[in-house]
Short mmCIF file of C-alpha atoms and ligand atoms in Angstrom, two decimals:
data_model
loop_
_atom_site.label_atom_id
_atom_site.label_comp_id
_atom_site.label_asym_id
_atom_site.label_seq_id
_atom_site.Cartn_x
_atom_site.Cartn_y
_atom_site.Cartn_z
CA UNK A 1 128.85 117.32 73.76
CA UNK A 2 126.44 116.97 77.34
CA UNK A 3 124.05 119.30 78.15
CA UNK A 4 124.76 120.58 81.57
CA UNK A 5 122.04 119.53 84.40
CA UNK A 6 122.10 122.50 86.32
CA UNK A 7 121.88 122.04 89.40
CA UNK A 8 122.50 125.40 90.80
CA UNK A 9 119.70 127.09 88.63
CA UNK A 10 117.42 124.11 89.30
CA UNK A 11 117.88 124.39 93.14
CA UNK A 12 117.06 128.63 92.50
CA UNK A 13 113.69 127.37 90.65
CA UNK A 14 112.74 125.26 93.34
CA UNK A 15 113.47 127.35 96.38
CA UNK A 16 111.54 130.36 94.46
CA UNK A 17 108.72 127.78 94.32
CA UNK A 18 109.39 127.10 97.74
CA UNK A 19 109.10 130.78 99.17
CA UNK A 20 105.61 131.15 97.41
CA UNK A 21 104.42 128.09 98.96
CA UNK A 22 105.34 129.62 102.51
CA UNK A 23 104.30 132.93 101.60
CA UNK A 24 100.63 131.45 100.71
CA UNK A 25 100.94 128.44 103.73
CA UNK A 26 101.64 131.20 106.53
CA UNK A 27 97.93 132.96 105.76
CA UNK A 28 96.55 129.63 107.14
CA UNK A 29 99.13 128.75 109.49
CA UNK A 30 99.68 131.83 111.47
CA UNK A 31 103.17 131.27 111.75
CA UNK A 32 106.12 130.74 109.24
CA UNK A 33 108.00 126.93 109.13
CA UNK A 34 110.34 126.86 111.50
CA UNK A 35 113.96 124.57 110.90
CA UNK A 36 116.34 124.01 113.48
CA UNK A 37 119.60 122.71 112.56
CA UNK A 38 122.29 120.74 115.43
CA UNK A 39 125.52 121.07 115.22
CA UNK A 40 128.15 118.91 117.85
CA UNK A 41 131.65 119.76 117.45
CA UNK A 42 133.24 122.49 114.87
CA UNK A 43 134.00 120.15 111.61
CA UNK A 44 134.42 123.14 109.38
CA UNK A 45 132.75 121.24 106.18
CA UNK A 46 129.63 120.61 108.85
CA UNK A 47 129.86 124.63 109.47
CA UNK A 48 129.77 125.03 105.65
CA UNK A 49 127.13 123.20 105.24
CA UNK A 50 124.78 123.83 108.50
CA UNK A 51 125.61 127.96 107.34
CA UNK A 52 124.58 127.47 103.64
CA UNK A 53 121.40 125.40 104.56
CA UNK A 54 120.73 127.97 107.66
CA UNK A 55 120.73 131.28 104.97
CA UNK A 56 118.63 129.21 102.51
CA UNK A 57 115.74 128.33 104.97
CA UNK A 58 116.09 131.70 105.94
CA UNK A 59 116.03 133.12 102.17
CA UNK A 60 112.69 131.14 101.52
CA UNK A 61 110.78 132.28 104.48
CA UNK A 62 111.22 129.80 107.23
CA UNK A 63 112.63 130.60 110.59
CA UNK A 64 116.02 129.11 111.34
CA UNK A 65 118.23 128.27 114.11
CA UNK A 66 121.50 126.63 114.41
CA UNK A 67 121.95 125.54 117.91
CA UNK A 68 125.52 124.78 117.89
CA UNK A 69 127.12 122.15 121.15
CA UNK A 70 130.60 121.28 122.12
CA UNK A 71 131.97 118.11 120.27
CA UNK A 72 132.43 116.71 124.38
CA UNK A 73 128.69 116.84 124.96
CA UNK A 74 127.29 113.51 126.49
CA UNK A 75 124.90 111.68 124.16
CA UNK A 76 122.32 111.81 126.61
CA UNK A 77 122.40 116.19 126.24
CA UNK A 78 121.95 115.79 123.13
CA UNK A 79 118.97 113.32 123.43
CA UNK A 80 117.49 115.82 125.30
CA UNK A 81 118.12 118.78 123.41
CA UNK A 82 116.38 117.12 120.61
CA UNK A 83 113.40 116.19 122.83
CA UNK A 84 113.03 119.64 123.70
CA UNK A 85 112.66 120.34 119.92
CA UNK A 86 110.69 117.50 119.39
CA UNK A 87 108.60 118.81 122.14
CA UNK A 88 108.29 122.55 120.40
CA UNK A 89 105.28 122.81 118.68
CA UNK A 90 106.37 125.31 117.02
CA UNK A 91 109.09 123.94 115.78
CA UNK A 92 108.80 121.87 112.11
CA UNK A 93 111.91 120.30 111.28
CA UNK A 94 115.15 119.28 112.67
CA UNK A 95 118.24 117.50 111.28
CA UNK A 96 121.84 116.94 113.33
CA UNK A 97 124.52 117.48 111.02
CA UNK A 98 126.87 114.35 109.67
CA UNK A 99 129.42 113.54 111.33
CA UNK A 100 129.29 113.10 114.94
CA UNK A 101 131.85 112.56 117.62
CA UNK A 102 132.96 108.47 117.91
CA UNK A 103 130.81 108.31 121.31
CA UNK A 104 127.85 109.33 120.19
CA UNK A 105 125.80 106.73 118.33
CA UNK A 106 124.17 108.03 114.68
CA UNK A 107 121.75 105.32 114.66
CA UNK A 108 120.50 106.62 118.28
CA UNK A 109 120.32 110.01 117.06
CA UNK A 110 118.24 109.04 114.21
CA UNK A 111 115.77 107.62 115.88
CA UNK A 112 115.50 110.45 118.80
CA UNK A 113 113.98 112.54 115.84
CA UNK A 114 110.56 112.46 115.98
CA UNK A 115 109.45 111.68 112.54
CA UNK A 116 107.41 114.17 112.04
CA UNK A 117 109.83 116.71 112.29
CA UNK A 118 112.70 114.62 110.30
CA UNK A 119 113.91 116.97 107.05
CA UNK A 120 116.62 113.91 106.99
CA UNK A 121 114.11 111.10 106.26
CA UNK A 122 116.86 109.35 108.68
CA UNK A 123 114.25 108.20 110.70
CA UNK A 124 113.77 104.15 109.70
CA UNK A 125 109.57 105.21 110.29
CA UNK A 126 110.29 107.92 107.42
CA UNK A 127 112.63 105.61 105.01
CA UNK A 128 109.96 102.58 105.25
CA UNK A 129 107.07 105.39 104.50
CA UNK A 130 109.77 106.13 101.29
CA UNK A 131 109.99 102.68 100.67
CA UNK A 132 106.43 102.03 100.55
CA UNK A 133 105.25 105.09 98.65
CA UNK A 134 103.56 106.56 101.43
CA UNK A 135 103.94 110.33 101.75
CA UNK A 136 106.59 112.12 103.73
CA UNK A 137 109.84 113.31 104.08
CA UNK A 138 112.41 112.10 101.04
CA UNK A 139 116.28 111.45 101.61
CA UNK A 140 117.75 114.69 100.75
CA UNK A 141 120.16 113.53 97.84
CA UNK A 142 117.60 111.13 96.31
CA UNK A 143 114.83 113.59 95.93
CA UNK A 144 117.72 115.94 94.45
CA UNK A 145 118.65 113.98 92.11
CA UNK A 146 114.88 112.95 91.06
CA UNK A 147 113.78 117.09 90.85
CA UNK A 148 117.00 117.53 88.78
CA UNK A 149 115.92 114.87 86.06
CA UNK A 150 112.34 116.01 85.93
CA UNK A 151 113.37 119.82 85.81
CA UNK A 152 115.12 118.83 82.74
CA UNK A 153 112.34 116.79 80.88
CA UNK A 154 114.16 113.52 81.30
CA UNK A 155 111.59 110.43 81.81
CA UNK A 156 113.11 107.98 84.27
CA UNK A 157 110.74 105.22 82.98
CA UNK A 158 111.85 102.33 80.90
CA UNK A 159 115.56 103.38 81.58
CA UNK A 160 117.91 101.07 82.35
CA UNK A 161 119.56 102.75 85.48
CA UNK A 162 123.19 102.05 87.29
CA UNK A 163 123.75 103.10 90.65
CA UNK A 164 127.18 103.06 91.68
CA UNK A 165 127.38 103.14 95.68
CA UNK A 166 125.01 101.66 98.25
CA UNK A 167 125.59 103.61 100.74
CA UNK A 168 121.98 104.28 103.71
CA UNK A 169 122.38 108.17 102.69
CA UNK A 170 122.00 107.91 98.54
CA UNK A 171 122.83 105.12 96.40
CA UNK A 172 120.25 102.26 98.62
CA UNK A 173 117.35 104.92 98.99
CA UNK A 174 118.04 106.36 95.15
CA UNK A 175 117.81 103.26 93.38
CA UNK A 176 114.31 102.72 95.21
CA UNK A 177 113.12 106.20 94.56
CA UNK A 178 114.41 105.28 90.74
CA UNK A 179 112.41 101.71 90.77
CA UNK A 180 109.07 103.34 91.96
CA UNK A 181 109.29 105.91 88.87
CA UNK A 182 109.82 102.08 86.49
CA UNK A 183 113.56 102.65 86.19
CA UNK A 184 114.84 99.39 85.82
CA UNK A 185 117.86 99.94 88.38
CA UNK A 186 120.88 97.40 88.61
CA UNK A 187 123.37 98.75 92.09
CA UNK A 188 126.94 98.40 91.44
CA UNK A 189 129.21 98.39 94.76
CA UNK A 190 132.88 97.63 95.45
CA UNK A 191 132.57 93.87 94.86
CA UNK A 192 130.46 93.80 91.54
CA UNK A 193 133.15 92.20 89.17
CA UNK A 194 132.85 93.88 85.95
CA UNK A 195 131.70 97.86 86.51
CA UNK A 196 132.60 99.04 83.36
CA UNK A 197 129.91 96.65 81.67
CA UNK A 198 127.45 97.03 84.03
CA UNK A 199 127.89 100.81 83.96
CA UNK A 200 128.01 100.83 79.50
CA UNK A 201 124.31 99.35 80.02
CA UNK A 202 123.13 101.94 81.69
CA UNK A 203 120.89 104.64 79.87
CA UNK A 204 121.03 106.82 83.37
CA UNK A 205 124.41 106.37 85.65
CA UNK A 206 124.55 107.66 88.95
CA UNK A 207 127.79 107.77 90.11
CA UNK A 208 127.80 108.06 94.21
CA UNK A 209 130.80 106.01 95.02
CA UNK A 210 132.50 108.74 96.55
CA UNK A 211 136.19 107.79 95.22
CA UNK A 212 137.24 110.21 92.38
CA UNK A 213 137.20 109.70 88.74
CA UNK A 214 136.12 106.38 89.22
CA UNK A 215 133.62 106.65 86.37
CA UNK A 216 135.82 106.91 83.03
CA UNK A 217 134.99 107.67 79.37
CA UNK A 218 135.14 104.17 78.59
CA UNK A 219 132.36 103.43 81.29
CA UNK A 220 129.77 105.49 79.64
CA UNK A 221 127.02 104.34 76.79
CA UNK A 222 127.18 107.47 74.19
CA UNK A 223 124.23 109.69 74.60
CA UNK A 224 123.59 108.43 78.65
CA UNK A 225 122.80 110.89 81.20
CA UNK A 226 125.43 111.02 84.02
CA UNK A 227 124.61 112.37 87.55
CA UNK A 228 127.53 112.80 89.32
CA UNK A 229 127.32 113.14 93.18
CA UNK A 230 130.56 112.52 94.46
CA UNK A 231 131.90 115.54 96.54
CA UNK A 232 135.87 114.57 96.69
CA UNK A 233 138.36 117.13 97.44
CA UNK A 234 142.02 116.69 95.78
CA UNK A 235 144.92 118.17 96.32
CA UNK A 236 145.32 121.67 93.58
CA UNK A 237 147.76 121.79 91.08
CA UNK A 238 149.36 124.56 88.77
CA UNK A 239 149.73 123.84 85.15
CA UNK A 240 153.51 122.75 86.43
CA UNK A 241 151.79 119.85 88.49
CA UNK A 242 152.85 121.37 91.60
CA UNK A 243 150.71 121.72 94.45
CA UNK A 244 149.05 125.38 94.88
CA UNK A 245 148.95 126.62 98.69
CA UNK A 246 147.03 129.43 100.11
CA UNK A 247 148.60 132.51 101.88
CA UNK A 248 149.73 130.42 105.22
CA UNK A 249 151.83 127.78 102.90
CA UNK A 250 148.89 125.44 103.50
CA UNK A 251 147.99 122.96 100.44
CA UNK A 252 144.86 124.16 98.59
CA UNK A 253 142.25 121.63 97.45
CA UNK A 254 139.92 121.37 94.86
CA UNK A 255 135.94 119.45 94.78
CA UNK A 256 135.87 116.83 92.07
CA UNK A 257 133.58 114.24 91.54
CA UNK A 258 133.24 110.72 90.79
CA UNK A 259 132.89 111.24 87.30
CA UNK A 260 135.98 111.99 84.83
CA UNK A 261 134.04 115.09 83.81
CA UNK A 262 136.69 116.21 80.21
CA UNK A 263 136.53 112.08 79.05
CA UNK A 264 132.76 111.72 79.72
CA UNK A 265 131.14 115.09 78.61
CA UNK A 266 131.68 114.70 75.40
CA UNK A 267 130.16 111.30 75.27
CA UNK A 268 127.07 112.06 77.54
CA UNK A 269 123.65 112.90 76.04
CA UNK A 270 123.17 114.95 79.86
CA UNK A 271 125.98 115.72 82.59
CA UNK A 272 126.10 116.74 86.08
CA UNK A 273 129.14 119.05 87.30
CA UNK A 274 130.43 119.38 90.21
CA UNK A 275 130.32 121.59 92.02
CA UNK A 276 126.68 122.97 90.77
CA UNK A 277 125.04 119.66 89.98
CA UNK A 278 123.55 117.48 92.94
CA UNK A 279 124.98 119.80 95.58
CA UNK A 280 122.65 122.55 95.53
CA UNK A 281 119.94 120.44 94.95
CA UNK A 282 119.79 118.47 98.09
CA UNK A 283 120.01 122.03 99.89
CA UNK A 284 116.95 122.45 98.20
CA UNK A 285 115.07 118.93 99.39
CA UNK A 286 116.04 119.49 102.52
CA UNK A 287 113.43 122.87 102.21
CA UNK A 288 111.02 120.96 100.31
CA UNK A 289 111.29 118.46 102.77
CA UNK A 290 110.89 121.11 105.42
CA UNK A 291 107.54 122.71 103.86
CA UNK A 292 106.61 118.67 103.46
CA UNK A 293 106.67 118.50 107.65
CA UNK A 294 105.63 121.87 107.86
CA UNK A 295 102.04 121.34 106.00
CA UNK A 296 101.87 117.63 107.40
CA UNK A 297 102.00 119.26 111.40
CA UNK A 298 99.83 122.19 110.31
CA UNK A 299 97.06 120.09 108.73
CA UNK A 300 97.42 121.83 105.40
CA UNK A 301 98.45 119.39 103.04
N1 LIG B 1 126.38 115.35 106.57
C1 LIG B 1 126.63 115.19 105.25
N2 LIG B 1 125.47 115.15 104.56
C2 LIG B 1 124.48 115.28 105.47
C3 LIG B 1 123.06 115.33 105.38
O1 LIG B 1 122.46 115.22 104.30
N3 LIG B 1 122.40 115.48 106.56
C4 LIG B 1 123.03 115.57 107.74
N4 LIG B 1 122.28 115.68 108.83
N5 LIG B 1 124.34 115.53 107.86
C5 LIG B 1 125.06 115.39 106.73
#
């Protein structure tokens, strides 16, 4: 049977850490951090998340504002919204939630952040400083993932490490993050031919594929340590294996992730849930990343 990387009393320990940090940082500053978060259009999973990341700046002692613009707003308004933050010296940190509207350009976006105020590390300034070593911001997930392992005693070095996913936002940056602590990483995508091999090598598997239950029992070397990030929502069933719907009839869903949690927890030397695993931890990065930038502007680190 796993043991249970807990992701949701990990992220606790670190935002605790987090709050003294600020509480101690503010004496020299003269002012608390301050976050803003951008929000274009009312995706409710981008409310969710913008709201939970909002209350936990808040909770640790930085000042937060969600500055929240109709989904029809030119790119150029939003160029200059973000100039006017970049602009704010008091101001720390920024990030513009995932997804935006088709006509406005991510890439754009990402680059109208000044990187010194980037709690994404989106900024390709900020993910060559990650790819060199240098210090700065970390992508969110990554650095997650990393604090999750280390909270739990596990020694990335010498492992042999799968990635599964290559995506710009965790799989690409992870497996560098991984290499630089002497994992010896191998990426799997959706044209490796045999991912049940390459995966059974692995002494670490991150599984960020984003397709549910793609990682199986069979895929797993006993005693591994699994870290699961997908965040899929499937339809919910009763124990008939009929759908369940809410009060207005609607068809209720439920998070999985990429990892068939009852085939490989029994196998696994370590596990990752979800929900409570990765989530809350890159909740949590994004604040260290935050007090990162805040120190960085402040001349305190
Ligand atoms: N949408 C989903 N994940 C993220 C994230 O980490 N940052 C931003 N800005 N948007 C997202």
């Amino acid at each position: 049977m796993a043991k249970i990387l807990d992701g949701k009393a990990t992220a606790k320990h670190v935002r605790i850490r987090l709050k003294r940090e600020i509480k101690d940082l503010i004496l020299l500053a003269e002012h608390p951090p301050q976050l803003v978060f951008i929000q274009v259009g009312e995706n409710p999973a981008s409310t969710t998340y913008v709201n939970l990341k909002h209350k936990m700046a808040e909770r640790i002692g930085c000042i937060s504002t969600v500055n929240r613009l109709p989904a029809t707003i030119p790119q150029d308004e939003l160029l200059e919204a973000i100039e006017r933050y970049n602009r704010d010296r008091h101001v720390h940190g920024m990030l513009v939630q995932l997804p935006l509207p088709d006509h406005i350009d991510e890439h754009v976006i990402a680059q109208a952040i000044a990187p010194a105020k980037d709690v994404d590390c989106f900024h390709p300034v900020n993910v060559g400083r990650m790819m060199l070593g240098l210090p700065g911001p970390k992508p969110a997930t990554p650095l997650g993932i990393i604090t999750l392992l280390e909270e739990h005693g596990i020694e990335i070095k010498g492992l042999s490490v799968t990635v599964l996913g290559r995506s710009n936002l965790v799989g690409k940056p992870l497996g560098l993050m991984l290499l630089k602590r002497h994992g010896t990483v191998t990426y799997c995508h959706t044209r490796t031919r045999d991912l049940a091999s390459e995966c059974r090598r692995a002494d670490l598997l991150v599984a960020a594929a984003g397709k549910a239950g793609i990682v199986t029992g069979e895929m797993v070397k006993p005693g591994a340590v699994v870290v699961d990030v997908g965040t899929n929502f499937i339809p919910a069933l009763d124990e008939q294996g009929q759908p369940l719907l809410d009060e207005d009839g609607q068809p209720k869903f439920r998070q999985v992730g990429d990892v068939v949690f009852d085939e490989v927890e029994p196998l696994a030397g370590w596990i990752s849930p979800v929900p409570g695993g990765v989530g809350p931890m890159t909740i949590a990065s994004v604040l260290a990343n935050t007090v990162t930038l805040y120190k960085a502007i402040e001349g305190l680190d």
